[in-house]
Tab-separated table of C-alpha atoms and ligand atoms in Angstrom:
chain	number	residue	atom	x	y	z
D	1	MET	CA	-0.007	0.016	-0.006
D	2	LYS	CA	1.383	3.421	-0.967
D	3	ASP	CA	1.250	6.347	1.470
D	4	ARG	CA	-0.603	8.490	-1.015
D	5	TYR	CA	-3.228	8.021	-3.777
D	6	ASP	CA	-5.137	10.625	-5.745
D	7	VAL	CA	-8.360	8.868	-4.776
D	8	VAL	CA	-8.995	6.564	-1.759
D	9	VAL	CA	-12.240	4.587	-2.002
D	10	VAL	CA	-13.612	3.267	1.290
D	11	GLY	CA	-15.676	0.054	0.721
D	12	GLY	CA	-15.451	-2.622	-1.964
D	13	GLY	CA	-19.162	-3.040	-2.765
D	14	PRO	CA	-20.727	-2.171	-6.153
D	15	GLY	CA	-20.577	1.590	-5.378
D	16	GLY	CA	-16.901	1.479	-4.390
D	17	SER	CA	-15.774	-0.715	-7.269
D	18	MET	CA	-17.535	1.405	-9.862
D	19	ALA	CA	-16.142	4.600	-8.351
D	20	ALA	CA	-12.624	3.161	-8.358
D	21	PHE	CA	-13.034	1.892	-11.937
D	22	LYS	CA	-14.114	5.294	-13.266
D	23	ALA	CA	-11.537	7.261	-11.306
D	24	ALA	CA	-8.692	4.924	-12.427
D	25	LYS	CA	-9.936	5.084	-16.033
D	26	GLY	CA	-9.883	8.869	-15.733
D	27	GLY	CA	-6.177	8.719	-14.952
D	28	ALA	CA	-6.156	8.945	-11.194
D	29	SER	CA	-4.097	6.701	-8.890
D	30	VAL	CA	-6.714	4.834	-6.823
D	31	CYS	CA	-6.995	2.334	-3.989
D	32	ILE	CA	-9.996	0.480	-2.561
D	33	LEU	CA	-9.942	-0.201	1.187
D	34	GLU	CA	-12.355	-2.960	2.214
D	35	LYS	CA	-12.736	-3.957	5.889
D	36	ASP	CA	-13.921	-7.518	5.236
D	37	ARG	CA	-11.661	-10.420	4.345
D	38	ASP	CA	-13.361	-11.010	1.025
D	39	ILE	CA	-14.827	-8.763	-1.705
D	40	GLY	CA	-18.492	-9.731	-2.191
D	41	TYR	CA	-18.827	-11.728	1.003
D	42	PRO	CA	-20.792	-11.939	3.283
D	43	VAL	CA	-23.749	-11.262	0.990
D	44	ARG	CA	-26.388	-9.053	2.550
D	45	CYS	CA	-28.829	-8.800	-0.307
D	46	GLY	CA	-31.853	-10.317	-1.986
D	47	GLU	CA	-29.746	-10.096	-5.205
D	48	ALA	CA	-32.575	-8.913	-7.499
D	49	ILE	CA	-31.673	-6.607	-10.348
D	50	GLY	CA	-33.210	-5.359	-13.548
D	51	GLU	CA	-31.693	-6.224	-16.912
D	52	SER	CA	-31.921	-2.706	-18.336
D	53	GLY	CA	-30.202	-1.179	-15.290
D	54	LEU	CA	-27.378	-3.741	-15.376
D	55	LYS	CA	-26.867	-3.469	-19.124
D	56	GLN	CA	-25.844	0.207	-18.763
D	57	PHE	CA	-22.523	-0.935	-17.329
D	58	GLY	CA	-21.501	-3.381	-20.078
D	59	ASP	CA	-22.056	-7.000	-21.037
D	60	ILE	CA	-23.906	-9.184	-18.547
D	61	GLN	CA	-21.809	-12.253	-17.691
D	62	PRO	CA	-23.665	-15.572	-17.435
D	63	GLU	CA	-21.853	-16.585	-14.300
D	64	TRP	CA	-23.415	-13.668	-12.399
D	65	ILE	CA	-26.931	-14.982	-13.011
D	66	ALA	CA	-28.636	-17.423	-10.652
D	67	ALA	CA	-32.139	-17.023	-12.194
D	68	SER	CA	-33.883	-15.025	-14.957
D	69	ILE	CA	-37.082	-13.346	-13.887
D	70	THR	CA	-39.956	-12.768	-16.269
D	71	ASP	CA	-42.942	-12.541	-13.883
D	72	PHE	CA	-43.877	-11.117	-10.584
D	73	ARG	CA	-46.606	-11.830	-8.056
D	74	LEU	CA	-47.977	-9.477	-5.500
D	75	VAL	CA	-49.885	-11.063	-2.604
D	76	SER	CA	-52.193	-8.893	-0.499
D	77	PRO	CA	-52.876	-9.524	3.211
D	78	ASN	CA	-55.916	-11.755	2.605
D	79	GLY	CA	-53.967	-13.837	0.107
D	80	THR	CA	-55.267	-12.234	-3.078
D	81	ARG	CA	-52.643	-12.833	-5.779
D	82	ILE	CA	-51.883	-10.441	-8.644
D	83	ASP	CA	-49.746	-12.046	-11.278
D	84	THR	CA	-48.033	-9.792	-13.782
D	85	ARG	CA	-45.521	-10.344	-16.520
D	86	PHE	CA	-42.660	-7.843	-17.025
D	87	SER	CA	-43.315	-6.200	-20.386
D	88	GLY	CA	-40.348	-5.952	-22.655
D	89	GLN	CA	-37.552	-6.442	-20.121
D	90	LYS	CA	-36.639	-9.025	-17.532
D	91	GLY	CA	-34.868	-9.202	-14.303
D	92	PHE	CA	-32.233	-11.409	-12.662
D	93	ILE	CA	-31.337	-12.883	-9.320
D	94	LEU	CA	-27.617	-12.506	-9.055
D	95	HIS	CA	-24.841	-14.442	-7.403
D	96	ARG	CA	-23.598	-11.286	-5.697
D	97	ARG	CA	-20.549	-12.996	-4.410
D	98	ILE	CA	-19.355	-13.468	-7.984
D	99	PHE	CA	-20.816	-10.227	-9.256
D	100	ASP	CA	-19.167	-7.968	-6.629
D	101	TYR	CA	-15.930	-9.800	-7.071
D	102	ASP	CA	-16.011	-9.198	-10.878
D	103	LEU	CA	-16.793	-5.523	-10.424
D	104	CYS	CA	-13.752	-5.245	-8.214
D	105	ILE	CA	-11.607	-7.051	-10.757
D	106	LYS	CA	-12.809	-4.487	-13.308
D	107	ALA	CA	-11.586	-1.695	-10.999
D	108	ALA	CA	-8.248	-3.511	-10.509
D	109	SER	CA	-7.817	-4.034	-14.233
D	110	ALA	CA	-8.259	-0.255	-14.711
D	111	GLY	CA	-5.351	0.193	-12.322
D	112	ALA	CA	-6.880	0.459	-8.845
D	113	ASP	CA	-5.011	-1.191	-5.938
D	114	VAL	CA	-7.325	-3.311	-3.743
D	115	PHE	CA	-6.807	-4.074	-0.064
D	116	THR	CA	-9.031	-6.236	2.052
D	117	LYS	CA	-8.937	-6.461	5.817
D	118	ALA	CA	-8.336	-2.682	5.623
D	119	TYR	CA	-10.581	-1.076	8.186
D	120	VAL	CA	-10.901	2.702	7.853
D	121	SER	CA	-11.252	4.216	11.315
D	122	GLY	CA	-11.027	7.980	10.704
D	123	LEU	CA	-10.448	10.818	8.297
D	124	MET	CA	-7.522	13.192	7.979
D	125	ILE	CA	-8.940	16.703	7.783
D	126	GLU	CA	-6.712	19.723	7.225
D	127	ASP	CA	-7.743	23.343	6.536
D	128	GLY	CA	-11.299	22.176	6.011
D	129	TYR	CA	-10.367	19.560	3.415
D	130	VAL	CA	-10.508	15.789	3.712
D	131	THR	CA	-6.887	14.788	2.933
D	132	GLY	CA	-6.807	11.049	3.630
D	133	VAL	CA	-7.855	8.255	5.916
D	134	ARG	CA	-6.627	6.442	9.005
D	135	LEU	CA	-6.893	2.712	8.796
D	136	ASN	CA	-5.899	-0.609	10.279
D	137	HIS	CA	-4.571	-2.981	7.600
D	138	LEU	CA	-3.827	-6.524	8.717
D	139	GLY	CA	-3.065	-5.283	12.247
D	140	ASP	CA	-0.966	-2.222	11.231
D	141	GLU	CA	-2.217	1.287	11.932
D	142	LYS	CA	-1.613	3.497	8.876
D	143	VAL	CA	-2.465	6.825	7.298
D	144	VAL	CA	-3.060	7.055	3.556
D	145	ARG	CA	-3.175	10.569	2.067
D	146	SER	CA	-5.406	11.509	-0.861
D	147	HIS	CA	-6.889	14.447	-2.752
D	148	ILE	CA	-10.296	12.825	-2.790
D	149	VAL	CA	-11.844	10.219	-0.520
D	150	ILE	CA	-14.899	8.409	-1.966
D	151	ALA	CA	-17.035	6.944	0.853
D	152	ALA	CA	-18.749	3.809	-0.462
D	153	ASP	CA	-19.009	2.283	3.016
D	154	GLY	CA	-22.613	1.216	2.746
D	155	VAL	CA	-25.603	1.502	5.042
D	156	GLU	CA	-23.519	1.702	8.196
D	157	SER	CA	-21.441	4.487	6.740
D	158	ARG	CA	-19.514	6.577	9.185
D	159	VAL	CA	-17.190	8.435	6.801
D	160	GLY	CA	-19.786	11.030	5.867
D	161	ARG	CA	-20.548	11.677	9.540
D	162	TRP	CA	-16.849	12.096	10.362
D	163	ALA	CA	-16.762	14.903	7.762
D	164	GLY	CA	-19.845	16.601	9.224
D	165	ILE	CA	-22.507	15.381	6.715
D	166	ARG	CA	-25.803	14.524	8.413
D	167	THR	CA	-26.299	10.951	7.260
D	168	ASN	CA	-28.805	9.762	9.843
D	169	VAL	CA	-31.924	8.115	8.443
D	170	LYS	CA	-35.366	8.563	10.063
D	171	MET	CA	-36.542	5.359	11.852
D	172	LYS	CA	-39.552	5.052	9.590
D	173	ASP	CA	-37.289	5.077	6.503
D	174	MET	CA	-34.832	2.481	7.768
D	175	GLU	CA	-36.012	-1.047	6.761
D	176	SER	CA	-34.845	-3.729	9.162
D	177	CYS	CA	-34.260	-6.820	7.088
D	178	MET	CA	-33.613	-10.484	7.668
D	179	GLN	CA	-33.137	-13.057	4.987
D	180	TYR	CA	-32.514	-16.780	4.668
D	181	SER	CA	-31.024	-18.607	1.671
D	182	VAL	CA	-33.065	-21.717	1.554
D	183	ALA	CA	-32.949	-24.963	-0.373
D	184	ASN	CA	-35.682	-27.627	-0.978
D	185	VAL	CA	-38.444	-25.149	-1.914
D	186	ASP	CA	-40.906	-25.843	-4.666
D	187	ILE	CA	-41.219	-22.483	-6.432
D	188	ASN	CA	-41.637	-20.947	-9.875
D	189	PRO	CA	-38.017	-20.495	-10.984
D	190	ASN	CA	-38.796	-17.359	-13.045
D	191	ARG	CA	-41.103	-15.426	-10.756
D	192	ILE	CA	-40.433	-13.093	-7.840
D	193	ASP	CA	-43.096	-12.892	-5.164
D	194	PHE	CA	-43.821	-10.000	-2.859
D	195	PHE	CA	-46.164	-10.267	0.192
D	196	VAL	CA	-47.439	-6.927	1.515
D	197	GLY	CA	-49.415	-5.697	4.501
D	198	ASP	CA	-49.066	-5.810	8.292
D	199	VAL	CA	-49.804	-9.543	8.449
D	200	TYR	CA	-46.651	-10.217	6.395
D	201	ALA	CA	-44.297	-7.274	6.797
D	202	PRO	CA	-45.467	-4.008	8.431
D	203	GLY	CA	-44.250	-0.973	6.485
D	204	GLY	CA	-42.266	-3.108	4.095
D	205	TYR	CA	-42.641	-6.382	2.279
D	206	LEU	CA	-41.666	-10.035	2.381
D	207	TRP	CA	-39.925	-11.493	-0.683
D	208	VAL	CA	-39.327	-14.851	-2.304
D	209	PHE	CA	-36.636	-14.679	-4.947
D	210	PRO	CA	-35.774	-17.944	-6.778
D	211	LYS	CA	-32.110	-18.853	-7.159
D	212	GLY	CA	-32.387	-21.987	-9.315
D	213	ASP	CA	-32.325	-25.650	-8.272
D	214	ASN	CA	-35.308	-25.244	-5.890
D	215	SER	CA	-33.367	-22.711	-3.808
D	216	ALA	CA	-34.341	-19.114	-2.992
D	217	ASN	CA	-33.669	-16.001	-0.997
D	218	ILE	CA	-36.613	-15.502	1.336
D	219	GLY	CA	-36.501	-12.299	3.293
D	220	ILE	CA	-38.414	-9.608	5.068
D	221	GLY	CA	-37.987	-5.861	5.515
D	222	ILE	CA	-40.072	-4.019	8.052
D	223	SER	CA	-40.055	-0.275	8.691
D	224	GLY	CA	-38.100	0.955	11.672
D	225	ALA	CA	-41.348	2.592	12.806
D	226	HIS	CA	-42.670	-0.925	13.593
D	227	THR	CA	-39.663	-2.744	14.989
D	228	GLN	CA	-40.770	-2.236	18.642
D	229	GLN	CA	-44.123	-3.830	17.945
D	230	TYR	CA	-43.211	-6.588	15.433
D	231	ASN	CA	-40.361	-9.067	15.277
D	232	ALA	CA	-39.079	-9.463	11.715
D	233	LYS	CA	-37.439	-12.875	12.462
D	234	LYS	CA	-40.650	-14.284	13.917
D	235	LEU	CA	-42.721	-13.042	10.969
D	236	LEU	CA	-40.247	-14.586	8.564
D	237	ASP	CA	-39.857	-17.877	10.413
D	238	ASP	CA	-43.639	-18.260	10.669
D	239	PHE	CA	-44.024	-17.548	6.992
D	240	ILE	CA	-41.411	-20.084	5.980
D	241	SER	CA	-42.845	-22.772	8.207
D	242	ARG	CA	-46.315	-22.151	6.839
D	243	GLU	CA	-45.486	-21.821	3.139
D	244	TYR	CA	-42.361	-23.881	2.745
D	245	PRO	CA	-42.332	-26.508	5.616
D	246	LYS	CA	-39.587	-28.541	3.891
D	247	ALA	CA	-37.241	-25.594	3.426
D	248	ALA	CA	-33.674	-26.058	4.628
D	249	LYS	CA	-32.228	-22.744	5.905
D	250	LEU	CA	-28.639	-22.701	4.621
D	251	THR	CA	-27.626	-19.159	5.604
D	252	SER	CA	-29.212	-16.300	7.475
D	253	MET	CA	-28.354	-12.626	7.616
D	254	CYS	CA	-29.662	-9.297	8.879
D	255	GLY	CA	-29.146	-5.803	7.551
D	256	GLY	CA	-30.613	-2.385	7.130
D	257	VAL	CA	-31.782	-0.649	3.961
D	258	PRO	CA	-32.007	3.168	3.995
D	259	CYS	CA	-35.291	3.731	2.064
D	260	ALA	CA	-35.037	7.490	2.338
D	261	SER	CA	-34.730	10.270	-0.195
D	262	PRO	CA	-31.175	10.565	-1.460
D	263	LEU	CA	-28.875	13.026	0.375
D	264	LYS	CA	-29.196	16.408	-1.319
D	265	ASP	CA	-25.613	17.281	-0.542
D	266	ALA	CA	-23.260	14.300	-0.543
D	267	VAL	CA	-19.935	16.174	-0.921
D	268	LYS	CA	-17.466	18.103	1.222
D	269	ASN	CA	-14.061	19.489	0.306
D	270	GLY	CA	-12.140	16.369	-0.773
D	271	LEU	CA	-15.012	13.961	-0.132
D	272	ILE	CA	-17.799	12.291	-2.152
D	273	LEU	CA	-20.396	9.852	-0.739
D	274	VAL	CA	-21.811	7.145	-3.093
D	275	GLY	CA	-24.277	4.248	-2.849
D	276	ASP	CA	-26.066	3.380	0.418
D	277	ALA	CA	-23.701	5.848	2.178
D	278	ALA	CA	-25.474	8.599	0.272
D	279	HIS	CA	-28.958	7.005	0.639
D	280	GLN	CA	-29.096	6.160	-3.086
D	281	VAL	CA	-31.258	3.084	-2.623
D	282	ASN	CA	-34.568	3.134	-4.506
D	283	PRO	CA	-36.908	3.918	-1.522
D	284	MET	CA	-39.840	2.135	-3.076
D	285	THR	CA	-38.238	-1.216	-3.750
D	286	GLY	CA	-35.215	-1.184	-1.426
D	287	GLY	CA	-33.091	-2.000	-4.492
D	288	GLY	CA	-29.706	-0.294	-4.290
D	289	ILE	CA	-27.243	-2.212	-6.446
D	290	ILE	CA	-27.844	-0.303	-9.672
D	291	SER	CA	-28.037	3.129	-8.001
D	292	ALA	CA	-24.856	2.460	-6.000
D	293	MET	CA	-23.125	1.534	-9.270
D	294	LYS	CA	-24.467	4.707	-10.876
D	295	GLY	CA	-23.468	6.840	-7.888
D	296	GLY	CA	-20.017	5.271	-7.987
D	297	TRP	CA	-19.738	5.764	-11.704
D	298	ILE	CA	-20.663	9.409	-11.547
D	299	GLY	CA	-18.646	10.058	-8.385
D	300	GLY	CA	-15.516	8.304	-9.728
D	301	GLY	CA	-15.699	10.264	-12.992
D	302	ILE	CA	-15.989	13.614	-11.192
D	303	ALA	CA	-13.174	12.677	-8.769
D	304	ALA	CA	-10.898	12.004	-11.777
D	305	GLU	CA	-11.827	15.437	-13.226
D	306	SER	CA	-11.073	17.108	-9.957
D	307	ILE	CA	-7.631	15.489	-9.934
D	308	LEU	CA	-6.951	16.764	-13.449
D	309	THR	CA	-8.068	20.317	-12.582
D	310	HIS	CA	-6.442	20.241	-9.093
D	311	ASP	CA	-9.733	21.460	-7.653
D	312	TYR	CA	-10.899	19.288	-4.794
D	313	SER	CA	-13.334	21.794	-3.342
D	314	ALA	CA	-16.954	21.080	-2.485
D	315	SER	CA	-18.003	23.702	-4.997
D	316	PHE	CA	-16.291	21.705	-7.795
D	317	LEU	CA	-17.564	18.364	-6.502
D	318	ASN	CA	-21.103	19.798	-6.199
D	319	ARG	CA	-21.556	18.790	-9.848
D	320	TYR	CA	-21.826	15.247	-8.450
D	321	ASN	CA	-24.997	16.278	-6.542
D	322	GLN	CA	-26.450	17.824	-9.712
D	323	VAL	CA	-25.696	14.841	-12.031
D	324	VAL	CA	-27.045	12.329	-9.470
D	325	ARG	CA	-30.212	14.380	-9.025
D	326	LYS	CA	-30.843	14.461	-12.749
D	327	ASP	CA	-29.931	10.793	-13.336
D	328	PHE	CA	-31.971	9.120	-10.609
D	329	GLY	CA	-32.207	11.366	-7.559
D	330	ASP	CA	-35.373	13.195	-8.605
D	331	THR	CA	-37.015	9.857	-9.421
D	332	HIS	CA	-36.030	8.496	-6.025
D	333	HIS	CA	-37.629	11.544	-4.406
D	334	ARG	CA	-40.849	10.742	-6.239
D	335	PHE	CA	-40.603	7.038	-5.236
D	336	HIS	CA	-40.202	8.168	-1.657
D	337	ARG	CA	-43.398	10.208	-1.798
D	338	ILE	CA	-45.246	7.267	-3.339
D	339	LYS	CA	-43.826	4.904	-0.697
D	340	GLU	CA	-45.125	7.150	2.101
D	341	VAL	CA	-48.679	6.808	0.747
D	342	ILE	CA	-48.492	3.081	0.115
D	343	SER	CA	-47.103	2.343	3.606
D	344	SER	CA	-49.990	4.269	5.114
D	345	LEU	CA	-52.567	1.858	3.506
D	346	THR	CA	-54.359	-0.529	5.853
D	347	ASP	CA	-54.500	-4.238	5.158
D	348	ARG	CA	-58.126	-3.817	4.203
D	349	GLU	CA	-57.283	-1.079	1.681
D	350	LEU	CA	-54.537	-3.210	0.215
D	351	ASP	CA	-56.927	-6.131	-0.188
D	352	SER	CA	-59.489	-3.915	-1.931
D	353	ILE	CA	-56.819	-2.533	-4.302
D	354	ALA	CA	-55.702	-6.092	-5.048
D	355	GLN	CA	-59.229	-7.179	-5.829
D	356	ASN	CA	-59.720	-4.228	-8.218
D	357	ILE	CA	-56.490	-4.907	-10.036
D	358	GLY	CA	-57.396	-8.595	-10.213
D	359	LYS	CA	-60.333	-7.557	-12.424
D	360	ILE	CA	-57.897	-6.218	-15.065
D	361	PRO	CA	-57.005	-9.121	-17.477
D	362	GLU	CA	-53.573	-10.451	-16.716
D	363	ASP	CA	-52.092	-9.600	-20.094
D	364	LYS	CA	-53.218	-5.977	-19.707
D	365	ARG	CA	-51.840	-5.355	-16.181
D	366	THR	CA	-48.882	-3.000	-15.894
D	367	LEU	CA	-46.831	-1.720	-13.000
D	368	THR	CA	-48.081	1.808	-13.680
D	369	GLN	CA	-51.709	0.614	-13.235
D	370	ILE	CA	-50.850	-1.129	-9.979
D	371	PHE	CA	-49.115	1.886	-8.530
D	372	LYS	CA	-51.812	4.270	-9.751
D	373	ALA	CA	-54.366	2.188	-7.920
D	374	CYS	CA	-52.237	2.324	-4.754
D	375	VAL	CA	-52.050	6.161	-4.689
D	376	VAL	CA	-55.673	6.762	-5.620
D	377	LYS	CA	-56.276	8.235	-2.126
D	378	LYS	CA	-53.765	10.981	-3.053
D	379	PRO	CA	-54.448	11.924	-6.644
D	380	SER	CA	-51.614	14.473	-6.702
D	381	LEU	CA	-49.213	11.549	-6.738
D	382	ILE	CA	-50.657	10.045	-9.951
D	383	LEU	CA	-48.406	12.347	-11.977
D	384	ASP	CA	-45.423	11.171	-9.944
D	385	VAL	CA	-46.366	7.540	-10.782
D	386	ILE	CA	-46.638	8.331	-14.489
D	387	LYS	CA	-43.312	10.193	-14.402
D	388	VAL	CA	-41.353	7.450	-12.629
D	389	PHE	CA	-42.670	4.647	-14.849
D	390	ALA	CA	-42.296	6.699	-18.009
D	391	GLY	CA	-38.700	7.451	-16.931
D	392	VAL	CA	-39.374	11.228	-17.179
B	1	LIG	P1	-22.252	-2.190	0.155
B	1	LIG	O1	-22.544	-3.189	-0.908
B	1	LIG	O2	-22.908	-2.346	1.460
B	1	LIG	O3	-20.681	-2.112	0.329
B	1	LIG	C1	-20.093	-1.326	1.360
B	1	LIG	C2	-18.752	-1.943	1.693
B	1	LIG	O4	-18.009	-1.073	2.557
B	1	LIG	C3	-18.871	-3.267	2.430
B	1	LIG	O5	-18.160	-4.233	1.733
B	1	LIG	C4	-18.315	-2.981	3.830
B	1	LIG	O6	-17.618	-4.109	4.356
B	1	LIG	C5	-17.350	-1.847	3.493
B	1	LIG	N1	-17.040	-0.972	4.639
B	1	LIG	C6	-17.944	-0.450	5.488
B	1	LIG	N2	-17.337	0.309	6.434
B	1	LIG	C7	-15.976	0.243	6.111
B	1	LIG	C8	-14.823	0.784	6.718
B	1	LIG	N3	-14.895	1.584	7.825
B	1	LIG	N4	-13.626	0.542	6.180
B	1	LIG	C9	-13.547	-0.251	5.101
B	1	LIG	N5	-14.566	-0.807	4.483
B	1	LIG	C10	-15.813	-0.571	4.986
B	1	LIG	N6	-30.506	-4.192	-3.535
B	1	LIG	C11	-30.935	-4.623	-4.764
B	1	LIG	O7	-30.667	-3.934	-5.802
B	1	LIG	N7	-31.639	-5.768	-4.910
B	1	LIG	C12	-32.005	-6.539	-3.841
B	1	LIG	O8	-32.645	-7.585	-4.011
B	1	LIG	C13	-31.573	-6.120	-2.552
B	1	LIG	N8	-31.875	-6.844	-1.505
B	1	LIG	C14	-31.407	-6.468	-0.255
B	1	LIG	C15	-31.718	-7.287	0.872
B	1	LIG	C16	-31.223	-6.957	2.094
B	1	LIG	C17	-31.558	-7.819	3.282
B	1	LIG	C18	-30.361	-5.809	2.239
B	1	LIG	C19	-29.765	-5.488	3.582
B	1	LIG	C20	-30.066	-4.987	1.177
B	1	LIG	C21	-30.604	-5.318	-0.099
B	1	LIG	N9	-30.317	-4.514	-1.220
B	1	LIG	C22	-30.792	-4.922	-2.448
B	1	LIG	C23	-29.538	-3.274	-1.104
B	1	LIG	C24	-28.135	-3.494	-1.652
B	1	LIG	O9	-27.541	-4.587	-1.072
B	1	LIG	C25	-27.325	-2.237	-1.387
B	1	LIG	O10	-28.039	-1.119	-1.758
B	1	LIG	C26	-25.971	-2.250	-2.154
B	1	LIG	O11	-25.158	-3.297	-1.754
B	1	LIG	C27	-25.266	-0.908	-1.934
B	1	LIG	O12	-23.971	-0.940	-2.442
B	1	LIG	P2	-22.822	-0.081	-1.769
B	1	LIG	O13	-21.609	-0.273	-2.573
B	1	LIG	O14	-23.269	1.299	-1.535
B	1	LIG	O15	-22.617	-0.683	-0.289
């Protein structure tokens, strides 16, 4: 490890690897510091991703894909099922362990140095500028200097806070998640299932994502507003015993998903926040892989430009905020507004919406229709629904 890099990236997830790739491609000397022993492991993710989002970053490698998804099912509290086919595009369930690893190889191939077991414990701040990080690497305390630090340290991010950015997430917007990887389940290998309502997952949803060979990720996310009252593990365990009594639970994990609006200002002098650290998760779905990659891509590119121009100031880096807002930030704000309304629906209202949608012939159902039906109590949001699904 050198004592100085142009750009230090904290975290080797999708956001960090994309940021490092773009910064290195732009001519900067870059290192990734990852606290865990392995890149891509442990996996804390349902691993669902859209094909169109993924394609933006290059060819999709077959070894990343555990299952191809063409259909989705929404189940309302009283068990009403709405089956819908994705029109035009499909989705995937990834092997994130392989996927994250490959993204990091991409960054390394572009010239980034990668260090695991490198735990960043603090920032160097001089004259109001972030000028590097303090870390423990394989037992040795070190300081690495930089012109730009990119914080891609995920949902538990502390780097932003160290620099004075308010990164706390309101309880109601923090989804507490638990997931099992299970085997021996008899499920449709090309369909993802979502179960909604207080009986399944208060303020969130419960998911069943197939991973091929009768295996699946089965998980639950409940809003932090309900964690005193409900126990996510119990809800999930009860669901699995009821629906998949023969399931073998191979792994289990817990984690948080910040389903908030993205941070409006994710930069300081010498610092850029990307991915979960900048609350870039889609607040409606809880999906954050693509937006972390986008945040990293944009942030890494702007970091490289700042190195070329020798301007590491927040006013130069502010362009990152603007590009993110235009690319997906405004859409995520809209999703957040829609989520607020949907999470206020009672189980009875969800059942009634499901019954109405059920009357639309299956081949005519679209996601836009479903979401329009969900926000009918607040007609001002119908335009938001149209905009997010039209990609405006
Ligand atoms: P991460 O992938 O979390 O990477 C951050 C990295 O930083 C980690 O490797 C961590 O070890 C490292 N790090 C943290 N602190 C330090 C430090 N101090 N020093 C060095 N390294 C550090 N998204 C989807 O798109 N689809 C899904 O199906 C989906 N399901 C999910 C299910 C669950 C239960 C959870 C919890 C999340 C899910 N997500 C899903 C969200 C998705 O996993 C994240 O949005 C995505 O991983 C964010 O990428 P990132 O690079 O910002 O952060």
